[in-house]
Amino acid sequence: MRKALRILALSAGLLTPLLLTSPAQANHEWPWNDIVTVEHNNGTKVSKPSLAGMKCEFGESATVCFKPGGDVWSARDEQKDYRSVIAIWEDYNSNGTIYRQGICRNPHGYYTWARCNKNYHENT
């Protein structure tokens, strides 16, 4: 089974998705699903991670990467605009129902990296 995740990178206050699984999703406010609680995490400040094996989206104001082998999110603030960068994620059970969703925020400022380790269930 594959892990289904939707990835968005946002500067707080601006809804500028870097990657959506469907164009129709751009017309909806997140969270798209109110069934599960939204997890809010401030990421731990880290040096630049190795991007090998990571799925990344690069934007003008943010870079967000996901490492499937460790369920780790990394978010980098690319713009000195006094806004935080966040990664919005959702994870689904193998039957397609959502069981977790959340935000990984980088509150550490311009040109910094933050990491959130989410430890998702395997084979979901």
PDB file of C-alpha atoms in Angstrom, residues 9-54:
ATOM      1  CA  ALA A   9       3.823  24.851   1.530  1.00  0.00           C
ATOM      2  CA  LEU A  10       2.501  28.134   2.777  1.00  0.00           C
ATOM      3  CA  SER A  11       3.701  31.375   4.210  1.00  0.00           C
ATOM      4  CA  ALA A  12       1.389  32.011   7.146  1.00  0.00           C
ATOM      5  CA  GLY A  13      -1.319  34.365   6.010  1.00  0.00           C
ATOM      6  CA  LEU A  14      -0.878  33.549   2.318  1.00  0.00           C
ATOM      7  CA  LEU A  15      -2.522  30.586   0.665  1.00  0.00           C
ATOM      8  CA  THR A  16      -0.007  29.811  -2.073  1.00  0.00           C
ATOM      9  CA  PRO A  17       0.053  26.048  -2.582  1.00  0.00           C
ATOM     10  CA  LEU A  18       3.171  24.643  -4.190  1.00  0.00           C
ATOM     11  CA  LEU A  19       1.702  21.224  -4.876  1.00  0.00           C
ATOM     12  CA  LEU A  20      -1.856  19.922  -4.844  1.00  0.00           C
ATOM     13  CA  THR A  21      -3.068  16.490  -5.807  1.00  0.00           C
ATOM     14  CA  SER A  22      -6.007  18.011  -7.693  1.00  0.00           C
ATOM     15  CA  PRO A  23      -6.722  21.491  -9.117  1.00  0.00           C
ATOM     16  CA  ALA A  24     -10.158  21.426  -7.474  1.00  0.00           C
ATOM     17  CA  GLN A  25      -8.534  21.405  -4.045  1.00  0.00           C
ATOM     18  CA  ALA A  26      -7.294  24.955  -4.565  1.00  0.00           C
ATOM     19  CA  ASN A  27     -10.913  26.116  -4.132  1.00  0.00           C
ATOM     20  CA  HIS A  28     -11.260  24.680  -0.616  1.00  0.00           C
ATOM     21  CA  GLU A  29      -9.997  25.911   2.704  1.00  0.00           C
ATOM     22  CA  TRP A  30      -7.925  23.536   4.780  1.00  0.00           C
ATOM     23  CA  PRO A  31      -8.588  21.381   6.698  1.00  0.00           C
ATOM     24  CA  TRP A  32     -10.616  19.654   4.036  1.00  0.00           C
ATOM     25  CA  ASN A  33     -11.731  17.084   6.560  1.00  0.00           C
ATOM     26  CA  ASP A  34     -13.047  17.860  10.060  1.00  0.00           C
ATOM     27  CA  ILE A  35     -13.155  14.199  11.189  1.00  0.00           C
ATOM     28  CA  VAL A  36      -9.729  14.248  12.871  1.00  0.00           C
ATOM     29  CA  THR A  37      -7.969  16.853  14.982  1.00  0.00           C
ATOM     30  CA  VAL A  38      -5.314  19.016  13.347  1.00  0.00           C
ATOM     31  CA  GLU A  39      -1.859  18.454  14.866  1.00  0.00           C
ATOM     32  CA  HIS A  40       0.151  21.690  15.239  1.00  0.00           C
ATOM     33  CA  ASN A  41       3.933  21.388  15.560  1.00  0.00           C
ATOM     34  CA  ASN A  42       6.715  23.951  15.641  1.00  0.00           C
ATOM     35  CA  GLY A  43       9.628  22.264  13.935  1.00  0.00           C
ATOM     36  CA  THR A  44      13.014  21.846  15.525  1.00  0.00           C
ATOM     37  CA  LYS A  45      15.623  24.185  14.042  1.00  0.00           C
ATOM     38  CA  VAL A  46      18.169  22.148  12.079  1.00  0.00           C
ATOM     39  CA  SER A  47      20.972  22.692   9.595  1.00  0.00           C
ATOM     40  CA  LYS A  48      20.247  21.949   5.934  1.00  0.00           C
ATOM     41  CA  PRO A  49      19.145  18.316   5.638  1.00  0.00           C
ATOM     42  CA  SER A  50      20.423  15.986   2.969  1.00  0.00           C
ATOM     43  CA  LEU A  51      17.775  16.146   0.246  1.00  0.00           C
ATOM     44  CA  ALA A  52      18.652  12.660  -1.040  1.00  0.00           C
ATOM     45  CA  GLY A  53      15.537  10.482  -1.013  1.00  0.00           C
ATOM     46  CA  MET A  54      13.287  13.417  -0.147  1.00  0.00           C
TER      47      MET A  54
END
